[in-house]
Coordinates of C-alpha atoms and ligand atoms in Angstrom, one line a residue:
X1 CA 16.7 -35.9 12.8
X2 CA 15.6 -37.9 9.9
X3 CA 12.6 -39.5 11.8
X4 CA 11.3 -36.3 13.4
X5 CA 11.0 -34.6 10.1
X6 CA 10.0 -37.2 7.4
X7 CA 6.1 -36.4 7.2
X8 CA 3.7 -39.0 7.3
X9 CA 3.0 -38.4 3.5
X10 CA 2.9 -35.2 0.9
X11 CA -0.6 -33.7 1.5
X12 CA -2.5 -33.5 4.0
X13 CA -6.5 -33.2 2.6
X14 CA -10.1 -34.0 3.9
X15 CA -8.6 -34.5 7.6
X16 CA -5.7 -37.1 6.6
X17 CA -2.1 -37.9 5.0
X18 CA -2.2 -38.7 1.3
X19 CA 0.2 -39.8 -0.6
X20 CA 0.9 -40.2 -4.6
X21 CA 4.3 -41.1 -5.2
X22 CA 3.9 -40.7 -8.8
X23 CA 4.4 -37.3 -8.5
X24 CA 8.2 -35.7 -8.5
X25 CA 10.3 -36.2 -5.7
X26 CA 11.1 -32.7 -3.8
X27 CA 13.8 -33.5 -1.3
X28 CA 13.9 -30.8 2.3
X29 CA 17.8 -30.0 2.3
X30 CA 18.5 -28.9 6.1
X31 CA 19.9 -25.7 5.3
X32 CA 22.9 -25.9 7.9
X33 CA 24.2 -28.7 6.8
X34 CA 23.2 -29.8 3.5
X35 CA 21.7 -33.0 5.0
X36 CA 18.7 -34.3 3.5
X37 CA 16.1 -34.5 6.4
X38 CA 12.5 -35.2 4.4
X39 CA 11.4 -35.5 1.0
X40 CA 7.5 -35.4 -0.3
X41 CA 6.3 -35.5 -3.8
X42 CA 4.5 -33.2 -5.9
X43 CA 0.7 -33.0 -6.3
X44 CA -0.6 -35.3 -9.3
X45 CA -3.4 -33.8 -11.1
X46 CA -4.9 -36.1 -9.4
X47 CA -4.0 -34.7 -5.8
X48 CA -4.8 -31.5 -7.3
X49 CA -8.3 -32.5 -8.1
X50 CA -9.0 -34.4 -4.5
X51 CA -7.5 -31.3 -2.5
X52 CA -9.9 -28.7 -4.4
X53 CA -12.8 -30.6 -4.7
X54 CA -12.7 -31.8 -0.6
X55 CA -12.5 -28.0 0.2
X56 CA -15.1 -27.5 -2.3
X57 CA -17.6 -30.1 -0.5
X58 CA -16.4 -28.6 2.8
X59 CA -17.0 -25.0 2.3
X60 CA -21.3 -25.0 2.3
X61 CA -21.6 -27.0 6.1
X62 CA -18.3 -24.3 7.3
X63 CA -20.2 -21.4 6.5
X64 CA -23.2 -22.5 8.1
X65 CA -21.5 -22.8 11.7
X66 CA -21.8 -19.9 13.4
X67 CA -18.8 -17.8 13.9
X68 CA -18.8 -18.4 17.7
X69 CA -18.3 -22.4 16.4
X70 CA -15.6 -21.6 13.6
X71 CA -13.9 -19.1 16.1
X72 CA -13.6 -21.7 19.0
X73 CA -12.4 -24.1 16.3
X74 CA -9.4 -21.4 15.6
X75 CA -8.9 -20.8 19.0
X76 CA -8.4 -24.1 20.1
X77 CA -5.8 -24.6 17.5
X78 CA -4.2 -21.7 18.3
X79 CA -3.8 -23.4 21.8
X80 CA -2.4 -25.9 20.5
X81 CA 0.1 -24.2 18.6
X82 CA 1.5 -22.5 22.0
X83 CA 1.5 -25.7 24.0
X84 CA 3.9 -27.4 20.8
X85 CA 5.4 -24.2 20.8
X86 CA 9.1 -26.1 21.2
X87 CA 8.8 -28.7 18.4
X88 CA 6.2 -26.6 16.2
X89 CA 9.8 -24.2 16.4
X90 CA 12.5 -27.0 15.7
X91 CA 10.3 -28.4 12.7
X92 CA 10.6 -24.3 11.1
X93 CA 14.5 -24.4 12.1
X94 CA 15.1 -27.4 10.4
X95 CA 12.6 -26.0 7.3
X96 CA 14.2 -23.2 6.8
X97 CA 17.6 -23.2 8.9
X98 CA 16.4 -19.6 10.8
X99 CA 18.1 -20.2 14.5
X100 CA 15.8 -21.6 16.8
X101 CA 16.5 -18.7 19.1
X102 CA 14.4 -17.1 16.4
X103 CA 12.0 -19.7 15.6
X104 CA 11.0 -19.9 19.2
X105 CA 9.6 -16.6 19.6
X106 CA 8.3 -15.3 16.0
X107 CA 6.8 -18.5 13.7
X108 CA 4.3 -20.7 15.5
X109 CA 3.8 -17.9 18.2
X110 CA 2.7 -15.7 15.2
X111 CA 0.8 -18.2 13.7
X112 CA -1.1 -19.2 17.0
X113 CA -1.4 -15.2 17.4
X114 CA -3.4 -14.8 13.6
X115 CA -5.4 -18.2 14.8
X116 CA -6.9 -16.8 18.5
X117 CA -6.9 -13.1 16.6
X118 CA -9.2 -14.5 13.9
X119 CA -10.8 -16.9 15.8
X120 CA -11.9 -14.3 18.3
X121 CA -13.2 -12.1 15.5
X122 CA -15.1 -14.8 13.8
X123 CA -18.5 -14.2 15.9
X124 CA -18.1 -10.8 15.3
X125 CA -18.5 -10.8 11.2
X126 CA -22.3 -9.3 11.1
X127 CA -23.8 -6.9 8.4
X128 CA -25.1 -3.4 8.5
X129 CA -28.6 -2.4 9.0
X130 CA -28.7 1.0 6.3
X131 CA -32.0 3.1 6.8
X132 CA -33.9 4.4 4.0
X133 CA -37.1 7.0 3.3
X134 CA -40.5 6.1 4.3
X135 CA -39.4 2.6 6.8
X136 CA -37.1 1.0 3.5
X137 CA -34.3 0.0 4.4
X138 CA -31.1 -2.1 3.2
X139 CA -29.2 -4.8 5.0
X140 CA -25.9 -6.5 4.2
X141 CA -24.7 -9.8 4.3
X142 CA -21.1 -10.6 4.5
X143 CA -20.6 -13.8 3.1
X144 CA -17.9 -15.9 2.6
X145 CA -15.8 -16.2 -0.7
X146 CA -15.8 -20.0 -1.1
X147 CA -12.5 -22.1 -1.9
X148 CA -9.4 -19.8 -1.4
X149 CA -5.9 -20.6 -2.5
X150 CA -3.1 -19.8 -0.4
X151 CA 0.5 -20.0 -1.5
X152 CA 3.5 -19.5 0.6
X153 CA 6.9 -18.3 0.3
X154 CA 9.8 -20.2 2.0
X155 CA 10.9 -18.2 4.6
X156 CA 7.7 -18.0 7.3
X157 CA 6.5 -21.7 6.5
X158 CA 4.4 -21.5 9.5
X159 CA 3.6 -17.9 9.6
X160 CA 2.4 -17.8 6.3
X161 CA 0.0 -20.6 6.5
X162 CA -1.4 -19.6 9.8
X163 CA -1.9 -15.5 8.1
X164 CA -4.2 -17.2 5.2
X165 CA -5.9 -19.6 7.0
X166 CA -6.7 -17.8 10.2
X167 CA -8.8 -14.8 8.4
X168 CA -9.5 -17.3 5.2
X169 CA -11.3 -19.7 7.7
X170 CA -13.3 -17.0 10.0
X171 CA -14.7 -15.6 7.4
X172 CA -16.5 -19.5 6.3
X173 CA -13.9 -20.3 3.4
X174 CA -12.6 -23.2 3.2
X175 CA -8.3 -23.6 1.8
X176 CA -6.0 -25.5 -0.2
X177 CA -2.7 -23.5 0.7
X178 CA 0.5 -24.8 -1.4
X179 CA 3.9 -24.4 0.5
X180 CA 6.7 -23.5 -1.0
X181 CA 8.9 -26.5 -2.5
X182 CA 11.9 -25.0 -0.5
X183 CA 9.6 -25.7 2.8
X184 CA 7.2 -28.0 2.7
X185 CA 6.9 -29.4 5.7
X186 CA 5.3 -26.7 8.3
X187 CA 1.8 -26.3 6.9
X188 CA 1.1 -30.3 7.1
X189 CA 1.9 -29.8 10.7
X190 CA -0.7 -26.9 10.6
X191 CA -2.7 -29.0 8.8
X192 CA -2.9 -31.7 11.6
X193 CA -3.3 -29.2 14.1
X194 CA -6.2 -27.6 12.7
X195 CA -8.0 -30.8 12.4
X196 CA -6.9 -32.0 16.0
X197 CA -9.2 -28.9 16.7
X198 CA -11.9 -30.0 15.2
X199 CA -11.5 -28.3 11.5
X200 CA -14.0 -30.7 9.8
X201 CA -12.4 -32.5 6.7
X202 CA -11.7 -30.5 3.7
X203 CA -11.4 -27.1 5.7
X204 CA -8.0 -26.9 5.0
X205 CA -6.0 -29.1 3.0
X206 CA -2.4 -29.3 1.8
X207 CA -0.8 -29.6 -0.9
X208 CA 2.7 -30.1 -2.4
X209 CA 4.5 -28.8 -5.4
X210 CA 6.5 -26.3 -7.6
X211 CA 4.7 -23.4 -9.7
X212 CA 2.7 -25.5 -12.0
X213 CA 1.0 -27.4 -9.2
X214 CA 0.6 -23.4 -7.6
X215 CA -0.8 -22.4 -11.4
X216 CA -3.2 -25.4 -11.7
X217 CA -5.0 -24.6 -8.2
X218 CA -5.1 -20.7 -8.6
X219 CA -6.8 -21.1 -12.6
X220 CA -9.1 -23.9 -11.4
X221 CA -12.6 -22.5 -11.6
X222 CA -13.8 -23.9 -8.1
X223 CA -11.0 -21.3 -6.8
X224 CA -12.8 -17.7 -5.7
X225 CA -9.9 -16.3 -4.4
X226 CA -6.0 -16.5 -4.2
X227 CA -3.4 -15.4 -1.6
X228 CA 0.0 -15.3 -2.9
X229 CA 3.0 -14.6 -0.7
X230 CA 5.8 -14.5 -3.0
X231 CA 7.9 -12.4 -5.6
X232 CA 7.0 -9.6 -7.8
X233 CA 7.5 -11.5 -10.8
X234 CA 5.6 -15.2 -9.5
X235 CA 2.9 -12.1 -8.1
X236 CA 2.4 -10.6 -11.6
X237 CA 2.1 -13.8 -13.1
X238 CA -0.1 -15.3 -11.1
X239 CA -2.3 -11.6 -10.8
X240 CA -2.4 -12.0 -14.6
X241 CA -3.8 -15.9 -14.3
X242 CA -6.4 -15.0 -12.2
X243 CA -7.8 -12.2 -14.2
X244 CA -9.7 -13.4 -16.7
X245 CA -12.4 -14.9 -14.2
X246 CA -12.0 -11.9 -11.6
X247 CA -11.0 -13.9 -9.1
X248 CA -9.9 -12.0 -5.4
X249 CA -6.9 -11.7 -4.8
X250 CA -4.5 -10.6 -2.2
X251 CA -0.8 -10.0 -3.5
X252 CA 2.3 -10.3 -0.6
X253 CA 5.3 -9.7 -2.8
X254 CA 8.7 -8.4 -2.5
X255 CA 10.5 -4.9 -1.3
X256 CA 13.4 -2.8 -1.4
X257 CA 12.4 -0.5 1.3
X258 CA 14.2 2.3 2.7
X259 CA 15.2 3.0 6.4
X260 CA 15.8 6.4 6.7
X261 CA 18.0 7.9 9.6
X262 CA 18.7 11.2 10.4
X263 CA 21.3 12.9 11.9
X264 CA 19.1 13.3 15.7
X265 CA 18.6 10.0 16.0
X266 CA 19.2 8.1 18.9
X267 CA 22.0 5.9 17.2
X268 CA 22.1 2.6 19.2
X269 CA 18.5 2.0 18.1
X270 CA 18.8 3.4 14.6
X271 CA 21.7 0.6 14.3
X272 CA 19.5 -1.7 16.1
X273 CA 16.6 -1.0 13.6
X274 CA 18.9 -1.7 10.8
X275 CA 19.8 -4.7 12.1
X276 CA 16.3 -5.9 12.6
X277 CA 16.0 -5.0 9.0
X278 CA 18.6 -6.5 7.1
X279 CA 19.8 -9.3 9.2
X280 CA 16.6 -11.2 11.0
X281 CA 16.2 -14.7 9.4
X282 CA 19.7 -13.8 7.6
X283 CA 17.5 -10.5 5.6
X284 CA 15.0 -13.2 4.3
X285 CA 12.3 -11.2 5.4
X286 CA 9.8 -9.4 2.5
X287 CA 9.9 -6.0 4.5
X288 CA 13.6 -5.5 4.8
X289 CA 14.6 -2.1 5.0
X290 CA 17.6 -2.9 2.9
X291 CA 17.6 0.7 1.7
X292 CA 20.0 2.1 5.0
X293 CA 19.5 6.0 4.2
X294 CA 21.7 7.7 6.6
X295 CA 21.9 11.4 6.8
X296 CA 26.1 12.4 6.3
X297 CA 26.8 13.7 9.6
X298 CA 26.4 10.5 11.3
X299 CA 27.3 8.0 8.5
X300 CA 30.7 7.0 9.3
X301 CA 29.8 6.8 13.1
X302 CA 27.0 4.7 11.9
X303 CA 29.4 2.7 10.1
X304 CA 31.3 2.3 12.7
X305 CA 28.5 1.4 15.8
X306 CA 27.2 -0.7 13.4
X307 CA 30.1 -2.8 12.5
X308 CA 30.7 -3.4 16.6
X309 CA 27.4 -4.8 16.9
X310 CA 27.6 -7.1 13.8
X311 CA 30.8 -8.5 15.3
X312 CA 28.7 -10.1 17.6
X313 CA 26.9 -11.8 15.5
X314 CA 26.3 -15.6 16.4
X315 CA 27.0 -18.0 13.5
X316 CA 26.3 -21.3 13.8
X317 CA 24.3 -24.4 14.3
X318 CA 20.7 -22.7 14.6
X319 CA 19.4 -26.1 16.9
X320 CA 22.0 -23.7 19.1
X321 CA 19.8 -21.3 21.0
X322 CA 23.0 -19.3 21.3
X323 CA 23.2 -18.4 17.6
X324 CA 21.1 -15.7 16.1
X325 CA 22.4 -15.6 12.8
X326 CA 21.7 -18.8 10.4
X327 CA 22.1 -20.2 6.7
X328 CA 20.6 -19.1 3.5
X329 CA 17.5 -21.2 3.3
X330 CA 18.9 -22.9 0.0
X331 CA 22.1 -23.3 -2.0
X332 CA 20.3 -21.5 -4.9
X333 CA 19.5 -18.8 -2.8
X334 CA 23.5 -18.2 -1.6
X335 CA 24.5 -18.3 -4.9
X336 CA 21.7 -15.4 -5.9
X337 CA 23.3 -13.1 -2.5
X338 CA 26.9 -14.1 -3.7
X339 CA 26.0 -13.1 -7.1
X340 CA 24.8 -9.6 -5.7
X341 CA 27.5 -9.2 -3.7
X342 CA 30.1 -9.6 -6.8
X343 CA 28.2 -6.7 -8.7
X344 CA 28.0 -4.5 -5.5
X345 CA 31.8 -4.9 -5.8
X346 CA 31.8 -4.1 -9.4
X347 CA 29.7 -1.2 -9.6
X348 CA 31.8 0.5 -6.9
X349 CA 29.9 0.1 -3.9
X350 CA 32.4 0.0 -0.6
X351 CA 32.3 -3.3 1.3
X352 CA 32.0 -1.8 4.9
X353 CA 31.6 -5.6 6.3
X354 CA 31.4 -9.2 5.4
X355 CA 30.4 -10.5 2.1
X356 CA 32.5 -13.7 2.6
X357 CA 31.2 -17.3 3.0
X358 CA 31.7 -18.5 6.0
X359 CA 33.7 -21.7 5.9
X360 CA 31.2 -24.8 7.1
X361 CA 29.2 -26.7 5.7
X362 CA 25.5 -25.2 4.9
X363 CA 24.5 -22.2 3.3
X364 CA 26.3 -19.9 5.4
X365 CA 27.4 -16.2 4.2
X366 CA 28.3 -13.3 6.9
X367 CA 26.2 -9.8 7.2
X368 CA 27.2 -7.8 4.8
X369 CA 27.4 -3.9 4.4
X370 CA 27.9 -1.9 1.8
X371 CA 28.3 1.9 1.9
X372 CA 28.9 4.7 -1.1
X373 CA 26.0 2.9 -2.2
X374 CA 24.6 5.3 -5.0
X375 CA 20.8 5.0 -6.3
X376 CA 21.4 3.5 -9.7
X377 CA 23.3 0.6 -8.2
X378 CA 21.7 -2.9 -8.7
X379 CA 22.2 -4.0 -4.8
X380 CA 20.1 -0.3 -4.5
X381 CA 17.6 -1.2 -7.0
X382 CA 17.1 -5.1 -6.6
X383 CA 15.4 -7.2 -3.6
X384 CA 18.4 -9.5 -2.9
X385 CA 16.6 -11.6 -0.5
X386 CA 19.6 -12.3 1.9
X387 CA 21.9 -10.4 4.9
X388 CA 22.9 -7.6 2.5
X389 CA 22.6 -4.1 3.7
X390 CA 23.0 -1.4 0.9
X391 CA 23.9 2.5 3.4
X392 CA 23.3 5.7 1.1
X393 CA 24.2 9.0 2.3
X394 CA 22.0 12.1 2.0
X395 CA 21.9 15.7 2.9
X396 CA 18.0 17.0 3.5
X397 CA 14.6 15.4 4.4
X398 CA 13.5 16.1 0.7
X399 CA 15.9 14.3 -0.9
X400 CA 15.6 11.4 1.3
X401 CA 12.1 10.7 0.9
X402 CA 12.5 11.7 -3.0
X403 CA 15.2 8.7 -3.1
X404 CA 13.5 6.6 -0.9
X405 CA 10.2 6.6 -3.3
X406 CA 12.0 6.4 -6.6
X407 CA 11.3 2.3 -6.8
X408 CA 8.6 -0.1 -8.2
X409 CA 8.4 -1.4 -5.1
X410 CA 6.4 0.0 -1.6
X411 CA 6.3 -2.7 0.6
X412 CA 7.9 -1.0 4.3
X413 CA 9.6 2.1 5.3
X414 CA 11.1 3.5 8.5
X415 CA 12.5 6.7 9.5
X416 CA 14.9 6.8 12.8
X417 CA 14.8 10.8 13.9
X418 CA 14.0 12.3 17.5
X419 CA 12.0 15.1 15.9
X420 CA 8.5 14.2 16.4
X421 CA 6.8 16.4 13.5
X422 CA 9.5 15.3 10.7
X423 CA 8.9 11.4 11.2
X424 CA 5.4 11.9 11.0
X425 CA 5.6 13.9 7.8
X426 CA 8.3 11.8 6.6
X427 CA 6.1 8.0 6.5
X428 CA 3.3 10.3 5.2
X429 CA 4.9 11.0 2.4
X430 CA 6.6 7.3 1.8
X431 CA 5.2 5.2 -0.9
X432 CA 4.5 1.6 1.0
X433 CA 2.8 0.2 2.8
X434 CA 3.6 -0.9 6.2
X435 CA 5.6 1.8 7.7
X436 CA 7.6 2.4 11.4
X437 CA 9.1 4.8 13.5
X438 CA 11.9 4.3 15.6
X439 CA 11.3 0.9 15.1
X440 CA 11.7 -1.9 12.0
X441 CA 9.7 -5.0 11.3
X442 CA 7.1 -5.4 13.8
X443 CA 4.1 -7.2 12.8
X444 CA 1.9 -7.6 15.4
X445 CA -1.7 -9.3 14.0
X446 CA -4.0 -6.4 14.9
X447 CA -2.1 -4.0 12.1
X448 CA -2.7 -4.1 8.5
X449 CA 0.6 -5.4 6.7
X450 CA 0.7 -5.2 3.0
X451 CA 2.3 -3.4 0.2
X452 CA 1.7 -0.6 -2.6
X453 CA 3.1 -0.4 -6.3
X454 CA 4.7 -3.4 -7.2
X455 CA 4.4 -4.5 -3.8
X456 CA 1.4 -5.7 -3.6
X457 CA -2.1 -6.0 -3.0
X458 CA -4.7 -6.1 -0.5
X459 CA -3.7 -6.3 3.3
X460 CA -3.2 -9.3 5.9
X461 CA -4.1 -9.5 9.4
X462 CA -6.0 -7.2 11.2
X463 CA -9.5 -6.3 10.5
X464 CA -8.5 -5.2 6.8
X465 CA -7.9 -8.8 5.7
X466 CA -11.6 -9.6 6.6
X467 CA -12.4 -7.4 3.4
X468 CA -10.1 -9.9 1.7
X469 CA -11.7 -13.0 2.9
X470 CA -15.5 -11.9 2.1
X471 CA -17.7 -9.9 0.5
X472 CA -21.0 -8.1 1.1
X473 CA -24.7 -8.4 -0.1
X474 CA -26.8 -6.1 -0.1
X475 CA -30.7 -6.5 0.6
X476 CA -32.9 -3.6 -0.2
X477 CA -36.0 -4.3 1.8
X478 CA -39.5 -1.8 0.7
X479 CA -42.2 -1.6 3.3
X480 CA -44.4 0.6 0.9
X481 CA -46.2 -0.2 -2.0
X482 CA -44.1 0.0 -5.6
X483 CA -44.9 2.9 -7.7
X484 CA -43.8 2.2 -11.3
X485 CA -44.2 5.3 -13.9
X486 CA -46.7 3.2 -15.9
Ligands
NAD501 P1 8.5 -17.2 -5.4 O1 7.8 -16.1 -6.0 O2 9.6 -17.9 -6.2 O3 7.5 -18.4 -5.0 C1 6.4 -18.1 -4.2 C2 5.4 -19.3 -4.3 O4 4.8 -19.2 -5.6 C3 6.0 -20.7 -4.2 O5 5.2 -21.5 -3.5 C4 6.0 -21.1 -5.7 O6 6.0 -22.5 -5.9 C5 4.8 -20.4 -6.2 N1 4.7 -20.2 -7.6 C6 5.7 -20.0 -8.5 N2 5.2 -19.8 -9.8 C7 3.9 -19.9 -9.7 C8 2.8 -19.8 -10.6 N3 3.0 -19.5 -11.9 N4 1.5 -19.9 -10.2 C9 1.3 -20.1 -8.9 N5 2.2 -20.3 -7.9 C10 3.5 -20.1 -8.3 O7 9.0 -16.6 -4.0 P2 10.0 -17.3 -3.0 O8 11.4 -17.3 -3.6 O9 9.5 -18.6 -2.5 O10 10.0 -16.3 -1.8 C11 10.7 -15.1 -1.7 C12 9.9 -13.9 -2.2 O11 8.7 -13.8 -1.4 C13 10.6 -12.6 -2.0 O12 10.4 -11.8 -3.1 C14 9.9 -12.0 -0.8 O13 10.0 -10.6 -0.7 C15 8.5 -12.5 -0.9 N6 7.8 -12.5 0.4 C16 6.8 -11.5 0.6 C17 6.2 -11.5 1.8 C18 5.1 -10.5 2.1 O14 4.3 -10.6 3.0 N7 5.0 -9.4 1.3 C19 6.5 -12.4 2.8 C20 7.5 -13.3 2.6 C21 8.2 -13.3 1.3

C-alpha cells in the first residue's frame, strides 16, 4: 500500500515533482485503519513563491491558444481520467477512506466529466456583437482572470480539483489549487494527468499545506481570483482576505439543508433520498439534507422503513467493493460527530439508530438517526459533517418551508411529495441554492451547484461558472464623426 501511495514529492509545479523537505511534515492517515500510507511536506515560502510565479509566467501563452487547443488539452485528460478510472478510484479510497464501491463511480468519473464538459465548451467562449445608432456598435471580449487559487476540502480530493480546474483552465487561467492537508494526494495525480495531456508547465500546479500556506497564496497580489471549497468559517475568513484588492471569488461552503417529506410521498424513495443525503461518503458531503422534515402522519413509518434499510448497511474495509459505508475521514473528525452525538443526547433528541462506534480499528461510527429533533437543537442548527441524520416532525407546508429557511445556511433542499404543484412551490420558496425533487444529491456538470446566505458564493459547473472564471470587455466602436458640445 505504502508504495502505491507515497507521491513522488509534495508539489507538483511547472510540469514536475518538487520537493522542500524543510517544510512541515503532514503525514496521509488511511482512514480505515489508522495506517500511515504517505506523508508530503508543507509549501515553504519558497514553494509558495515558485508555484505562483510559474502559473504567473504560464497564464499570457494559455490564453493565447485558442479554445479549440485548451479544450482538446481538457479533453484528452479527461480521457485519461476514465481509462485510470480503477487506480485514479483506489488512490481517493485510500485519501479519504469513502468505499471504493463509491469512489469507482462518483470522484474521478466526475472529475473527467467537469474536464470533457469544460473542455468542450472552451471553443465556444466568444463575445457579443451589441448594435448601436447610426452603424456604432459595441463588442465584448471575455477574457480570462489570470492566476486563480483553488482550495479544496477533504472529502472530493479529486472532484474538487477537477470542478476548479476544468472551468478555471477553459476560460485561459492558469491554477495553483492547494489540497486539503487531510487529502493531499489526489490533485498531484491530477496534476500529472493534466500535464500528460499536454497542459504546458505552470498551467496548473500543486501545492501542499495547512491554512497559512492557503492564506499566503489567496493574499498574494499575482492572485486574480480564489475558489474556496470549505467551511463557513475558513469561507468568511478567507472572503474577508481577499477584499481589500477585490479579488473574484467563488465561495463553496457548508449546509444544514432540509429534506422535506410529505405525507404523499412515495416512501421507499423518500427513505432512499434520505439516505443519499445523510449517509453517502459517511454524510461528508457539503449538500447533506441533514434536516429530515417529515410530515407526522408518516413519521414513525418513516422511522421504521428507514431503520430496515440502514440495517443493511455495509461496514467495512472500503478496498471491499461490497461495503458502501466507510470511516470518518480523520480521527479529529470522529471525535467532532461523537461530540454532536453526546449533545443530541443531552438536549433530548431520541436516538432512533446507531450513534455507537463501531469496534475496529479506523474511524468508524454507525448511521445515526435522531428523531423529536426540535429546531433549537444544536444537531438541528449545526453542519456536523458526518452520518448523522437529525428527523423533525411537522404539520402544514407553511411551517415546513418556514422551518426549513430559518438558518444561516442555503446550500441544498429537497422536498419528497407526489403532488406536482406543492413541490414546485415548495423549492421556490426554499432559501438555497441547489435544490431537488424526488431526488437528493445529484450533481451532474451541466447544472449550476452553489449556495446562498452563508452558503456561499458564486456557482460551479455548468455554464454559470464561466462567469466565475472570466470577465467581459467592452469595446464601443463609432463609425461617425465625434461631436463634442464645444
Ligand atoms: P476547512 O474550512 O477546514 O478547510 C478547507 C480548506 O481551506 C483547507 O484546504 C484548509 O487548509 C484551507 N484553509 C483553512 N484556513 C485557511 C485560510 N485562512 N486561508 C486559506 N485557506 C485556508 O474545511 P474542511 O474541514 O476541509 O471541509 C469540510 C467543509 O467543507 C464542510 O463545511 C463542508 O460543508 C465544506 N464543503 C463544501 C462543499 C461545497 O461545494 N459547497 C463541498 C465540500 C465540502
Amino acid at each position: 500500500m505504502t508504495q502505491t501511495s507515497q507521491p513522488v514529492a509534495s508539489h507538483f509545479i511547472s510540469g514536475q515533482y518538487v520537493e522542500d523537505d524543510a517544510g512541515a511534515r503532514i503525514d496521509v492517515i488511511y482512514a480505515a485503519t489508522g495506517e500511515k500510507i504517505a506523508h508530503v511536506h508543507a509549501a515553504t515560502p519558497a514553494i509558495v513563491e515558485q508555484a505562483l510565479a510559474a502559473a504567473k509566467a504560464a497564464q499570457p501563452a494559455w490564453a493565447a491558444l485558442t479554445g479549440t487547443e485548451r479544450g482538446r488539452i481538457l479533453r484528452r485528460a479527461a480521457d485519461i481520467i476514465r481509462a485510470r478510472n480503477r487506480e485514479l478510484s483506489e488512490l481517493e479510497t485510500l485519501d479519504t477512506g469513502k468505499p471504493l464501491q463509491e469512489t469507482l463511480v462518483a470522484d474521478a468519473t466526475s472529475g473527467a466529466d467537469a474536464l470533457e464538459y469544460f473542455g468542450g465548451l472552451a471553443a465556444s467562449l466568444t463575445g457579443e456583437y451589441i448594435p448601436q445608432p447610426g452603424g456604432d456598435f459595441v463588442y465584448t471580449i471575455r477574457q480570462a482572470l489570470g492566476v486563480c487559487v483553488g482550495i479544496g476540502a477533504w472529502n472530493y480530493p479529486t472532484q474538487i480539483a477537477c470542478w476548479k480546474a476544468a472551468p478555471a483552465l477553459a476560460c485561459g487561467n492558469t491554477m495553483v489549487f492547494k489540497p486539503s492537508e487531510t487529502t493531499p494526494l489526489c490533485a498531484l495525480r491530477i496534476a500529472e494527468i493534466l500535464t500528460e495531456a499536454g497542459a504546458p508547465p505552470g498551467v496548473f500546479n500543486v501545492v501542499q499545506g495547512m491554512g497559512e500556506v492557503g492564506a499566503a497564496l489567496t493574499t498574494d497580489p499575482r492572485v486574480a481570483k480564489v475558489s474556496l471549497t470549505g467551511s463557513v468559517p475558513t469561507g468568511r475568513k478567507v472572503y474577508a482576505a481577499v477584499a481589500a484588492e477585490m479579488k473574484h471569488v467563488t465561495m463553496e461552503l457548508g449546509g444544514k439543508s432540509p429534506l422535506i417529506v410529505f405525507d404523499d410521498a412515495d416512501l421507499d424513495n423518500a427513505v432512499s433520498g434520505a439516505i443519499l443525503g445523510n449517509f453517502y461518503s459517511t454524510g461528508q458531503v457539503c449538500s447533506n439534507g441533514t434536516r429530515v422534515f417529515v410530515q407526522k402522519g408518516i413519521k414513525e413509518a418513516f422511522l421504521e422503513r428507514l431503520a430496515e434499510r440502514l440495517d443493511h448497511a455495509v461496514i467495512g474495509d472500503p478496498l471491499d467493493e461490497e461495503t458502501n459505508f466507510g470511516p470518518m475521514v480523520s480521527e479529529a473528525q470522529l471525535a467532532i460527530v461523537e461530540r454532536y452525538i453526546a449533545q443530541g443526547i443531552e438536549e433530548g433528541a431520541r436516538l432512533a439508530y446507531g450513534g455507537k462506534r463501531v469496534i475496529r480499528p479506523g474511524n468508524f461510527i454507525q448511521p445515526t438517526v435522531f428523531a423529536d429533533v426540535t429546531d433549537a437543537m444544536t444537531i438541528a442548527r449545526e453542519e456536523i459533517f458526518g452520518p448523522v441524520m437529525a428527523v423533525l416532525d411537522f404539520e402544514d407546508e407553511e411551517e415546513a418551508v418556514t422551518r426549513a429557511n430559518d438558518t444561516e445556511f442555503g446550500l441544498a433542499g429537497g422536498v419528497f411529495t407526489q403532488d406536482l404543484t406543492r413541490a414546485h412551490r415548495v423549492v421556490a420558496s426554499l432559501e438555497a441554492g441547489t435544490c431537488y425533487i424526488n431526488h437528493y444529491n445529484l450533481a451532474p456538470v451541466e447544472a449550476p451547484f452553489g449556495g446562498v446566505k452563508a452558503s456561499g458564493v458564486g456557482r460551479e459547473n455548468s455554464k454559470e461558472a464561466i462567469h466565475h472564471y472570466s470577465e467581459v470587455k467592452s469595446v464601443y466602436v463609432a463609425m461617425n464623426d465625434v461631436e463634442a458640445p464645444f
